[in-house]
Short mmCIF file of C-alpha atoms in Angstrom, two decimals:
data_model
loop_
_atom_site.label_atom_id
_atom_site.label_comp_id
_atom_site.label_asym_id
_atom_site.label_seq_id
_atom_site.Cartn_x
_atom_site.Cartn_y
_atom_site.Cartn_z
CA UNK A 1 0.00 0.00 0.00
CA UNK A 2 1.01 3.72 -1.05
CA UNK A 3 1.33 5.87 2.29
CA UNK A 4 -1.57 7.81 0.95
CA UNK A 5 -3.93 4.81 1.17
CA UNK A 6 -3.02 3.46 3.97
CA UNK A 7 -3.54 7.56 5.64
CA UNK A 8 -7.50 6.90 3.95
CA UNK A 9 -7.69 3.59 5.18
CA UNK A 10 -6.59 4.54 8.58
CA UNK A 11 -8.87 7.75 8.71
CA UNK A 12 -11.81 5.70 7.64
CA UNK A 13 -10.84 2.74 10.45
CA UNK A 14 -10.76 6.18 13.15
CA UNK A 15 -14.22 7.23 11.52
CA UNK A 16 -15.76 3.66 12.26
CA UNK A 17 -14.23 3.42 15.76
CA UNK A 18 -15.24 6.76 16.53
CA UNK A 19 -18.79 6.73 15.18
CA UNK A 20 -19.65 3.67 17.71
CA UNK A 21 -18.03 5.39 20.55
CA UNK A 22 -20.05 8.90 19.71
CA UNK A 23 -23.12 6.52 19.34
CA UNK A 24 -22.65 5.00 22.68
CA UNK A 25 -21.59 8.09 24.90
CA UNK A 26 -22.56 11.08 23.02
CA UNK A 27 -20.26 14.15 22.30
CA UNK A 28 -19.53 14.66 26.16
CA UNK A 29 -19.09 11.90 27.21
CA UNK A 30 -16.40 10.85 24.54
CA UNK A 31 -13.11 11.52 24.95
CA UNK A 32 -10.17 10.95 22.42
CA UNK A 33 -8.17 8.44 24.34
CA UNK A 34 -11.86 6.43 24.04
CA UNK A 35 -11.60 7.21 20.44
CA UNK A 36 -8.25 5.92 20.82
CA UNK A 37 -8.73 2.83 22.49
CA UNK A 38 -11.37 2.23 20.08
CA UNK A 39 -9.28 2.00 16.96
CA UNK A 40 -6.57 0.38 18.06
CA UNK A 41 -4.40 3.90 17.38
CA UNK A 42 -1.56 5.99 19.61
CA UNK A 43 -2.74 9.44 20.62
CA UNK A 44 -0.43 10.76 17.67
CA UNK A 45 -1.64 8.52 15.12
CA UNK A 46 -5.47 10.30 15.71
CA UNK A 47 -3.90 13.56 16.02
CA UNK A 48 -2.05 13.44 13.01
CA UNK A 49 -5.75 12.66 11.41
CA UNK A 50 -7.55 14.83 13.04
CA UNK A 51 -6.26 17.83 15.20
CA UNK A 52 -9.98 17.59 17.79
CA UNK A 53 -12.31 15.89 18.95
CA UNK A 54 -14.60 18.51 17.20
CA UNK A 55 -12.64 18.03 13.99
CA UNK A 56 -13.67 14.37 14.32
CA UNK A 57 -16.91 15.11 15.14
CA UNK A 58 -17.83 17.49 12.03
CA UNK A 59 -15.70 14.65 9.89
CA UNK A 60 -18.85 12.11 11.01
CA UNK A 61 -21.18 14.77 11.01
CA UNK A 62 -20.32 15.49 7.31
CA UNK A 63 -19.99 12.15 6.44
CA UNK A 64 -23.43 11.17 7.11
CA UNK A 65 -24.62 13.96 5.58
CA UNK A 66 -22.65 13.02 2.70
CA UNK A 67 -24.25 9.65 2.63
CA UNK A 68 -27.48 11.20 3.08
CA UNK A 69 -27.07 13.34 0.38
CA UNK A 70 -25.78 10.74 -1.70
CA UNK A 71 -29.03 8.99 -1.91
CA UNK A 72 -31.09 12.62 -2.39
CA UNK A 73 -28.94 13.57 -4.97
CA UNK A 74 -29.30 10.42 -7.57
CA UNK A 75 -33.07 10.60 -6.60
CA UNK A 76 -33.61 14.21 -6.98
CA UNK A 77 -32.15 14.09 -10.69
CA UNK A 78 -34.30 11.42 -11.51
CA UNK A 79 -37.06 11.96 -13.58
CA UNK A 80 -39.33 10.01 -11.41
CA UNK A 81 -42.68 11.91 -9.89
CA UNK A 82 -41.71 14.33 -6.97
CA UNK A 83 -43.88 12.75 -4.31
CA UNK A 84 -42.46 9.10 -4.98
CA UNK A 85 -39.15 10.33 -4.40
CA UNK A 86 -39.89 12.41 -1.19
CA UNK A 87 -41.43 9.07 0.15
CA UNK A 88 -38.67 6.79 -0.95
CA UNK A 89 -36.08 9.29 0.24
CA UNK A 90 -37.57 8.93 3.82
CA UNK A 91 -37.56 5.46 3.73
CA UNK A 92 -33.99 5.23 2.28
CA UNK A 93 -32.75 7.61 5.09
CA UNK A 94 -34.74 5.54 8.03
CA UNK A 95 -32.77 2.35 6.20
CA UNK A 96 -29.59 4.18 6.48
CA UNK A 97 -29.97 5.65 9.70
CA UNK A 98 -31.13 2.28 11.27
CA UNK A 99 -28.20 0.37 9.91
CA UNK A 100 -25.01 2.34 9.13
CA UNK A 101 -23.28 3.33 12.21
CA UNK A 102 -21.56 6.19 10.75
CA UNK A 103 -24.95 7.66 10.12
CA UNK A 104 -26.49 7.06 13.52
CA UNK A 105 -23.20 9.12 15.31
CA UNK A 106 -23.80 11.40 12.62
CA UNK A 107 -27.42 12.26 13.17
CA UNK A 108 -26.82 12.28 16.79
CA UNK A 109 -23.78 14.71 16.61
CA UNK A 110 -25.76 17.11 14.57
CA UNK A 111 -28.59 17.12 17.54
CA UNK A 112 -25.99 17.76 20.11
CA UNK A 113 -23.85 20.12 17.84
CA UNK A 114 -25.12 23.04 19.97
CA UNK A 115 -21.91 21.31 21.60
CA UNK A 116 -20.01 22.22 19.23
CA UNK A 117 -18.53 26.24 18.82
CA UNK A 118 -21.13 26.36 15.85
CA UNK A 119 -24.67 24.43 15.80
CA UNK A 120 -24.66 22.38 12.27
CA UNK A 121 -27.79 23.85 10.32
CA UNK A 122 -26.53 23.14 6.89
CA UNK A 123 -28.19 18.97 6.67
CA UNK A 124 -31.82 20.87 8.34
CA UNK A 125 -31.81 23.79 5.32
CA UNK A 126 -30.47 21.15 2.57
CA UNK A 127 -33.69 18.86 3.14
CA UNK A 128 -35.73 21.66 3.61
CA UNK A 129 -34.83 22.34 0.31
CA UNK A 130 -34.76 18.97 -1.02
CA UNK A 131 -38.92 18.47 -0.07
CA UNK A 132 -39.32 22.37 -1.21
CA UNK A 133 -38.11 21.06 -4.73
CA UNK A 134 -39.78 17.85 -4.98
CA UNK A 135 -43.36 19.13 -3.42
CA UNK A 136 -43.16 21.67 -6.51
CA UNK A 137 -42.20 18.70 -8.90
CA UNK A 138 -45.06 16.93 -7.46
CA UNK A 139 -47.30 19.88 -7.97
CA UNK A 140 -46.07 19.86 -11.72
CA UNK A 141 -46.87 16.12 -11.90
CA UNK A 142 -50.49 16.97 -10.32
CA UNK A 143 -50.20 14.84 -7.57
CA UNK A 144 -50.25 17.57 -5.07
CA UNK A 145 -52.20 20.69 -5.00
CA UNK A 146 -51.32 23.51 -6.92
CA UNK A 147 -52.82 25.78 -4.11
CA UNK A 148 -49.81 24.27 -1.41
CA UNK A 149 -47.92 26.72 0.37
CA UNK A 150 -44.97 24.13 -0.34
CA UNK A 151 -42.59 26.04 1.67
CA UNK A 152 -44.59 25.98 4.88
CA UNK A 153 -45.10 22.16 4.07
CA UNK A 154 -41.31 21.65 3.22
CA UNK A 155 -40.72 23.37 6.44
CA UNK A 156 -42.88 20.92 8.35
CA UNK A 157 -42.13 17.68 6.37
CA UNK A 158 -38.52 17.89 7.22
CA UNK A 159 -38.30 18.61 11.33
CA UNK A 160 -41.48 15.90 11.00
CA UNK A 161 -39.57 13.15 9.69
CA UNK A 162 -36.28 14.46 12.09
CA UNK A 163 -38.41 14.13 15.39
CA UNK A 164 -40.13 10.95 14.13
CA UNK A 165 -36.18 9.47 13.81
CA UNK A 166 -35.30 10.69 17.22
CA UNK A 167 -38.35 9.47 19.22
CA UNK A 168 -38.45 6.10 17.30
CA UNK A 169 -34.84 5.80 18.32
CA UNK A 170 -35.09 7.13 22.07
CA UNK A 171 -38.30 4.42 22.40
CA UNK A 172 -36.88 1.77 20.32
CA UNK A 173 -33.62 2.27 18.97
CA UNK A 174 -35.19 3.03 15.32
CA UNK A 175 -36.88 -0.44 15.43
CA UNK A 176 -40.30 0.64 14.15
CA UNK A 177 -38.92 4.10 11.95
CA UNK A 178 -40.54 1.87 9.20
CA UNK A 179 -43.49 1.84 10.63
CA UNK A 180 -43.71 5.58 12.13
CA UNK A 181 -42.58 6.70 8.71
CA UNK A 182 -45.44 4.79 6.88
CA UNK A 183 -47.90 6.26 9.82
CA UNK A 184 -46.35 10.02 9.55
CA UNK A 185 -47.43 10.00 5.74
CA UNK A 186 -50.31 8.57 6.28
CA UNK A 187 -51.04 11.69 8.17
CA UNK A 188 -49.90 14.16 6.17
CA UNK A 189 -50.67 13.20 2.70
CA UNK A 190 -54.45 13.84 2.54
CA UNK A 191 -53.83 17.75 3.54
CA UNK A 192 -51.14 17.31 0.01
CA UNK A 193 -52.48 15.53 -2.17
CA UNK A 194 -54.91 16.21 -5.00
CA UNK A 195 -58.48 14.76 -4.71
CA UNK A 196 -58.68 13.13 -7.76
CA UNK A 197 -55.23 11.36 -7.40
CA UNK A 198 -56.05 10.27 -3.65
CA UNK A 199 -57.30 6.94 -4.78
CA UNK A 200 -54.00 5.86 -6.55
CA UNK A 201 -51.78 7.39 -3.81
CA UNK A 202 -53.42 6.28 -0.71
CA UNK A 203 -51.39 3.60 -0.80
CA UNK A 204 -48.29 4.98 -1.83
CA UNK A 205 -46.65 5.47 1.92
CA UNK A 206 -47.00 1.23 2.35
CA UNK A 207 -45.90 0.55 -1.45
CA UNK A 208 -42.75 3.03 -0.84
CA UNK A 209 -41.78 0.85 2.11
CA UNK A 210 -42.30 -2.44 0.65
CA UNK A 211 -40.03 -0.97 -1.90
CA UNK A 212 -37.39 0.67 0.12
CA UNK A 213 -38.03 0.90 3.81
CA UNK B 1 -35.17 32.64 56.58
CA UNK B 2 -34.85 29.06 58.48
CA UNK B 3 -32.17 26.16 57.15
CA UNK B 4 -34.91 24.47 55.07
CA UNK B 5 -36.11 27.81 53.39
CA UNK B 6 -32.38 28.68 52.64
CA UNK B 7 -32.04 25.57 51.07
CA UNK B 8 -34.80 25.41 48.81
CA UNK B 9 -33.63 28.78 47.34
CA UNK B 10 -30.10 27.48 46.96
CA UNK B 11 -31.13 24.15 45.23
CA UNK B 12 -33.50 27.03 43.07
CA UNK B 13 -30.38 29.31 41.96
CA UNK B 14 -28.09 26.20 41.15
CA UNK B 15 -30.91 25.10 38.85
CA UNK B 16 -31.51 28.23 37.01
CA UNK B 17 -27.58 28.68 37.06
CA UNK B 18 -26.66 25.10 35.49
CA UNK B 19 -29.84 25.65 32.79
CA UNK B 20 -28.24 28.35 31.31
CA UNK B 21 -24.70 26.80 31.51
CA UNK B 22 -26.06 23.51 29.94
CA UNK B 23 -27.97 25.31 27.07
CA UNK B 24 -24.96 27.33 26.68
CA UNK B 25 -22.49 24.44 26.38
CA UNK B 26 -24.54 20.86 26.46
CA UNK B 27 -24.16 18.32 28.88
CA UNK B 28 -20.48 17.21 27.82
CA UNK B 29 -19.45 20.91 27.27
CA UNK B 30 -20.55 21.42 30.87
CA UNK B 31 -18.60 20.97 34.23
CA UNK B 32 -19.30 20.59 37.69
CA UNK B 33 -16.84 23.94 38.01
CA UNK B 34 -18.69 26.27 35.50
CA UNK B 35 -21.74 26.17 37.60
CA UNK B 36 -20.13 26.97 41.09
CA UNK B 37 -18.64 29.69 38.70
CA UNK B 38 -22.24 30.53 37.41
CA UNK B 39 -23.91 29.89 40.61
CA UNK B 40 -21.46 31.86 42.84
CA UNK B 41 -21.07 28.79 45.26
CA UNK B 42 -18.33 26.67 46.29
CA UNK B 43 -18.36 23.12 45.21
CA UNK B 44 -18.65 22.07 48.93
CA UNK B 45 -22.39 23.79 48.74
CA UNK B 46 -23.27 22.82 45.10
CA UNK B 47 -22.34 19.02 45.94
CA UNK B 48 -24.04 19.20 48.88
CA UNK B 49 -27.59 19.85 47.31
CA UNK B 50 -26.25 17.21 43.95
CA UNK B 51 -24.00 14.51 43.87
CA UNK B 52 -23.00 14.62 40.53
CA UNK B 53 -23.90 16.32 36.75
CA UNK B 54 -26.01 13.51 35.85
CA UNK B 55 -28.05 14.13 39.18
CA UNK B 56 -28.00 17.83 38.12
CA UNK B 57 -29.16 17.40 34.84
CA UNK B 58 -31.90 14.96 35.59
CA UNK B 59 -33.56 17.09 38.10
CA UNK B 60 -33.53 19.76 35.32
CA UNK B 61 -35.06 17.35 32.43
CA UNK B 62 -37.62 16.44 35.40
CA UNK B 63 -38.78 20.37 36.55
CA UNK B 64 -38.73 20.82 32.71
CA UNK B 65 -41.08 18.26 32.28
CA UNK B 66 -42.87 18.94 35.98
CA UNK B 67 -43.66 22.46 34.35
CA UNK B 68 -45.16 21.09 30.85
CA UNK B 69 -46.84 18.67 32.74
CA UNK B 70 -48.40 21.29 34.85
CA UNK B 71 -49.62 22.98 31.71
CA UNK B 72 -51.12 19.69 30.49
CA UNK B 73 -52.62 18.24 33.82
CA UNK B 74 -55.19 21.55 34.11
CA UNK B 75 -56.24 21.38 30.30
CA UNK B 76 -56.76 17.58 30.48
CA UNK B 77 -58.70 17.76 33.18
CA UNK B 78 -61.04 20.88 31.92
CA UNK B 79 -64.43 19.87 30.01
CA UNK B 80 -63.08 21.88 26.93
CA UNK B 81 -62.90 20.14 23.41
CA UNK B 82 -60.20 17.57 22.92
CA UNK B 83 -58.66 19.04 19.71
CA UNK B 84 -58.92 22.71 21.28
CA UNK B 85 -56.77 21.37 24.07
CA UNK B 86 -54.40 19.44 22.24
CA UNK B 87 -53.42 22.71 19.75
CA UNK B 88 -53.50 24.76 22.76
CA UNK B 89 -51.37 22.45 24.64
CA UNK B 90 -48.76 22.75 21.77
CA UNK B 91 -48.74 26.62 21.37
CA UNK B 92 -48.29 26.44 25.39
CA UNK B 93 -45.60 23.76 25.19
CA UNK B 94 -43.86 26.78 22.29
CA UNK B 95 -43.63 29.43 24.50
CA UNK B 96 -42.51 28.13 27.28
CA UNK B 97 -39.56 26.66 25.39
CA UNK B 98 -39.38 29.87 23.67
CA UNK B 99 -39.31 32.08 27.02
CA UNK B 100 -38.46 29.36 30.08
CA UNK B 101 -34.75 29.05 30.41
CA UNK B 102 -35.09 25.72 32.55
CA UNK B 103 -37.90 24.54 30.00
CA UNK B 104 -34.79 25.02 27.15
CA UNK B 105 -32.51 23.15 29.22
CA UNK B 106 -34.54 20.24 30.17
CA UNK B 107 -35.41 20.01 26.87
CA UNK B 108 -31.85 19.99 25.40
CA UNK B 109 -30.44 17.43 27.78
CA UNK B 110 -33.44 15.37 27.15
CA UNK B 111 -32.26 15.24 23.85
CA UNK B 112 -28.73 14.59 24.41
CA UNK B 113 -29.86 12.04 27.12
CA UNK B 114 -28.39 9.29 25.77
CA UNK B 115 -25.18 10.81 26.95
CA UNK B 116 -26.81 9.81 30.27
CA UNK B 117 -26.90 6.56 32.24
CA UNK B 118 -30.31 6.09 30.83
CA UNK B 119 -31.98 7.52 28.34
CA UNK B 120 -35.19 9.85 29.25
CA UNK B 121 -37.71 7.96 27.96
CA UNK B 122 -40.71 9.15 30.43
CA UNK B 123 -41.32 12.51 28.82
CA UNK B 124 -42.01 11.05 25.42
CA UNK B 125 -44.36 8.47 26.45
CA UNK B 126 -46.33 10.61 28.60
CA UNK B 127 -46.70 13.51 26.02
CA UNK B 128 -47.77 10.22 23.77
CA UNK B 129 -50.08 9.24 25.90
CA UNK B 130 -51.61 12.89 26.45
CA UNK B 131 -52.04 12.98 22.68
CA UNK B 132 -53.83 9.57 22.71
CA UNK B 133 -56.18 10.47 25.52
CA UNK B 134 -57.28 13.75 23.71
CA UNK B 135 -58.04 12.25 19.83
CA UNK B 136 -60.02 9.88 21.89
CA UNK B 137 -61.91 12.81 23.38
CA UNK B 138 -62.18 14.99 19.79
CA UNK B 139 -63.50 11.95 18.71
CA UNK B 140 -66.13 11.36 21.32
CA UNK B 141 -66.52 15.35 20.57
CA UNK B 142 -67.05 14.86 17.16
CA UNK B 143 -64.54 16.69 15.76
CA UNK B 144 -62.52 13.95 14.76
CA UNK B 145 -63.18 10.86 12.51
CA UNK B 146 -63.97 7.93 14.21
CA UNK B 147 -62.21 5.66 12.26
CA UNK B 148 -58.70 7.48 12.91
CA UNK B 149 -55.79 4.85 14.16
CA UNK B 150 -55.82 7.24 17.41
CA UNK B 151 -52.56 5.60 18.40
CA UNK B 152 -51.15 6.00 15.36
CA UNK B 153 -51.69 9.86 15.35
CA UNK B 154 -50.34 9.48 18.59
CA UNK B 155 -47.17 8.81 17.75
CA UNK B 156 -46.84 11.01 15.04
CA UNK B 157 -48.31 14.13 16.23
CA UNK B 158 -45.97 14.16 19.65
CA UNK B 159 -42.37 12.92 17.82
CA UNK B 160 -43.80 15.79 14.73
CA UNK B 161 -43.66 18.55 17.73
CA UNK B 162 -40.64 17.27 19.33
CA UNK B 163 -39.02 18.18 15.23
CA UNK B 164 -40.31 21.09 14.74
CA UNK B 165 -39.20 22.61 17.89
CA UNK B 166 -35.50 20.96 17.53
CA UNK B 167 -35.22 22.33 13.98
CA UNK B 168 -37.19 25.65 15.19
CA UNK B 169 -34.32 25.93 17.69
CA UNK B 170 -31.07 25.40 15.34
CA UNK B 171 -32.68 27.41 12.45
CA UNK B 172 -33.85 30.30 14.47
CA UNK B 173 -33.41 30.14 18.38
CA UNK B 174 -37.13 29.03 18.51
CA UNK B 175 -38.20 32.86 16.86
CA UNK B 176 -40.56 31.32 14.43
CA UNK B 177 -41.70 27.86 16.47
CA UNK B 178 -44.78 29.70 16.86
CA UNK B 179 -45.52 30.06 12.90
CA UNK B 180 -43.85 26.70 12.59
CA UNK B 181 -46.72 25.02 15.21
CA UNK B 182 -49.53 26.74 12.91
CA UNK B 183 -48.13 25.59 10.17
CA UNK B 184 -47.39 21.63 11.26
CA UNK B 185 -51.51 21.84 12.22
CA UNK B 186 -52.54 23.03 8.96
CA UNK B 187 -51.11 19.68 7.48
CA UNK B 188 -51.72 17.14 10.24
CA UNK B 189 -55.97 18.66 10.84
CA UNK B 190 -57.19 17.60 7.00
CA UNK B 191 -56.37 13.77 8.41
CA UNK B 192 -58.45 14.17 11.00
CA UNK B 193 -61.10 16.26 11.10
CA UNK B 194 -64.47 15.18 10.43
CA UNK B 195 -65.43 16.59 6.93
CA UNK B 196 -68.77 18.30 8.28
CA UNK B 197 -66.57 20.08 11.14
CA UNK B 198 -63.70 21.31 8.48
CA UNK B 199 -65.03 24.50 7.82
CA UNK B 200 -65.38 25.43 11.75
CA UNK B 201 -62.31 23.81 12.37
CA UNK B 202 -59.82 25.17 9.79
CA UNK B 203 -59.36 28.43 11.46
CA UNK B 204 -58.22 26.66 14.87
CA UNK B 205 -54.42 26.14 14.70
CA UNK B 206 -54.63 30.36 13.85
CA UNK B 207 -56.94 31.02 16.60
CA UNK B 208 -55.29 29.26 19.19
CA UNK B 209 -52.03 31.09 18.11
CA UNK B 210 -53.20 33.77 18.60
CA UNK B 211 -54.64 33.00 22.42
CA UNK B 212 -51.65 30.95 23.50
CA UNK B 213 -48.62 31.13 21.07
#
């Protein structure tokens, strides 16, 4: 191995180690010689990698949202309708948040980042934006009302589906976000969606996670 | 003032002194030291009246959730209409985290409670719960359709709030959770509303804004 792979393979193995420590104690209660411990490195190895424990924490932070955005960003450039993306997108994410540990420290580093010298609002205003742009694709398709003040529903959609993640996971460690994510649609789709379409779409929250949740 | 007097006012100022110290800097950003510092005490008299930070910070999360649960045990138990309650509940639930500094606090390290021993899980069930109990009286009211999965809406409507005031609080320092609360109503009330009542009823997330919020 080049020295330059083996500095991104050991960055990744301190990115692992230090997601599952930040999932298990939180941003407090983690310390780098944990982190340390963790991955099997010397104190100089992780601080030749990453200078703090902040640093580390915005490097999972931005990871996640990397990942996250990975998904949205294939998705959003299909050309499939606007609502079946939103939906699928929140199922994707609840997959990805419920299995990939790097995701699970990240989401729960962002909610603490009021730790952090600066709160992270750039994930919150990107998937504000992300249902702002597929509600108005979905309004184009004429699946959703044309009379939808989409950015007051884009506004709502997002924190929605962000406390739905965090109390499914405080109750049961994301076990049932399937199942909360099929029931928060359910709830929220007949104030969206346009009469005459309500028939075929109904369904669409429970097809969405057969597909993908 | 007697002993028992002077203590109740001490164990008061350490609590309003730590709630600003742990919105400030979270419950890992926050030592035992900066709230004798905050509190003006010496560590002899702060550890006298709590053992530790976790002891600290779980008598916060609990007169956090003591006051909301003062605001909810009166409505509740009045003979007004379930879905009046529930909306007010929320816009009263919004200001005090707006304007309560031990309200934000308890709220935060709820959040970030998995940092703790054990997780808070009370406050989430109970607010569940509360939700439950009042569809179940809109319904008997006839405001809301009988055939609603009440427990469903349950645990949307509660984990929906618990977003929308995290998001409210990273995007804007809570400024616009009021808006935000109007807003999340507008899109949950079409799923439950009973058709006949819609026209009374659209108006109500507004009007109870603009009592309570």
């Amino acid at each position: 191995m080049t020295q330059q792979a083996r500095a991104v393979e050991t960055r990744a193995v301190i990115i692992r180690a230090a997601a599952a420590v930040f999932t298990a104690h939180g941003y407090g209660g983690t310390s780098m010689a944990d982190i340390c411990a963790a991955a099997d490195l010397t104190k100089g190895a992780l601080y030749f990698h990453f200078a703090s424990k902040e640093a580390l924490a915005l490097a999972i932070v931005d990871a996640q949202h990397q990942r996250a955005i990975a998904l949205g960003d294939e998705l959003l450039h299909s050309d499939q309708p606007g609502l079946e993306v939103l939906l699928r997108l929140c199922f994707e994410l609840a997959v990805q948040l419920r299995e990939d540990p790097v995701s699970r420290a990240g989401i729960r580093l962002t909610l603490e980042s009021s730790s952090l010298t600066a709160p992270v609002v750039t994930p919150y205003e990107e998937w504000i934006a992300a249902c702002d742009l597929l509600l108005r694709r979905a309004i184009a398709d004429g699946d959703v009302r044309a009379d939808t003040d989409v950015e007051a529903a884009a506004r709502f959609i997002s924190p929605a589906f962000t406390g739905v993640q965090v109390v499914s996971d405080v109750l049961t460690g994301r076990a049932d976000l399937r199942q909360r994510v099929i029931e928060m649609w359910s709830f929220v789709l007949p104030s969206l969606v346009v009469p005459e379409r309500w028939a075929v779409l109904r369904t669409l929250p429970q097809e969405m996670a057969d597909a993908w949740g």
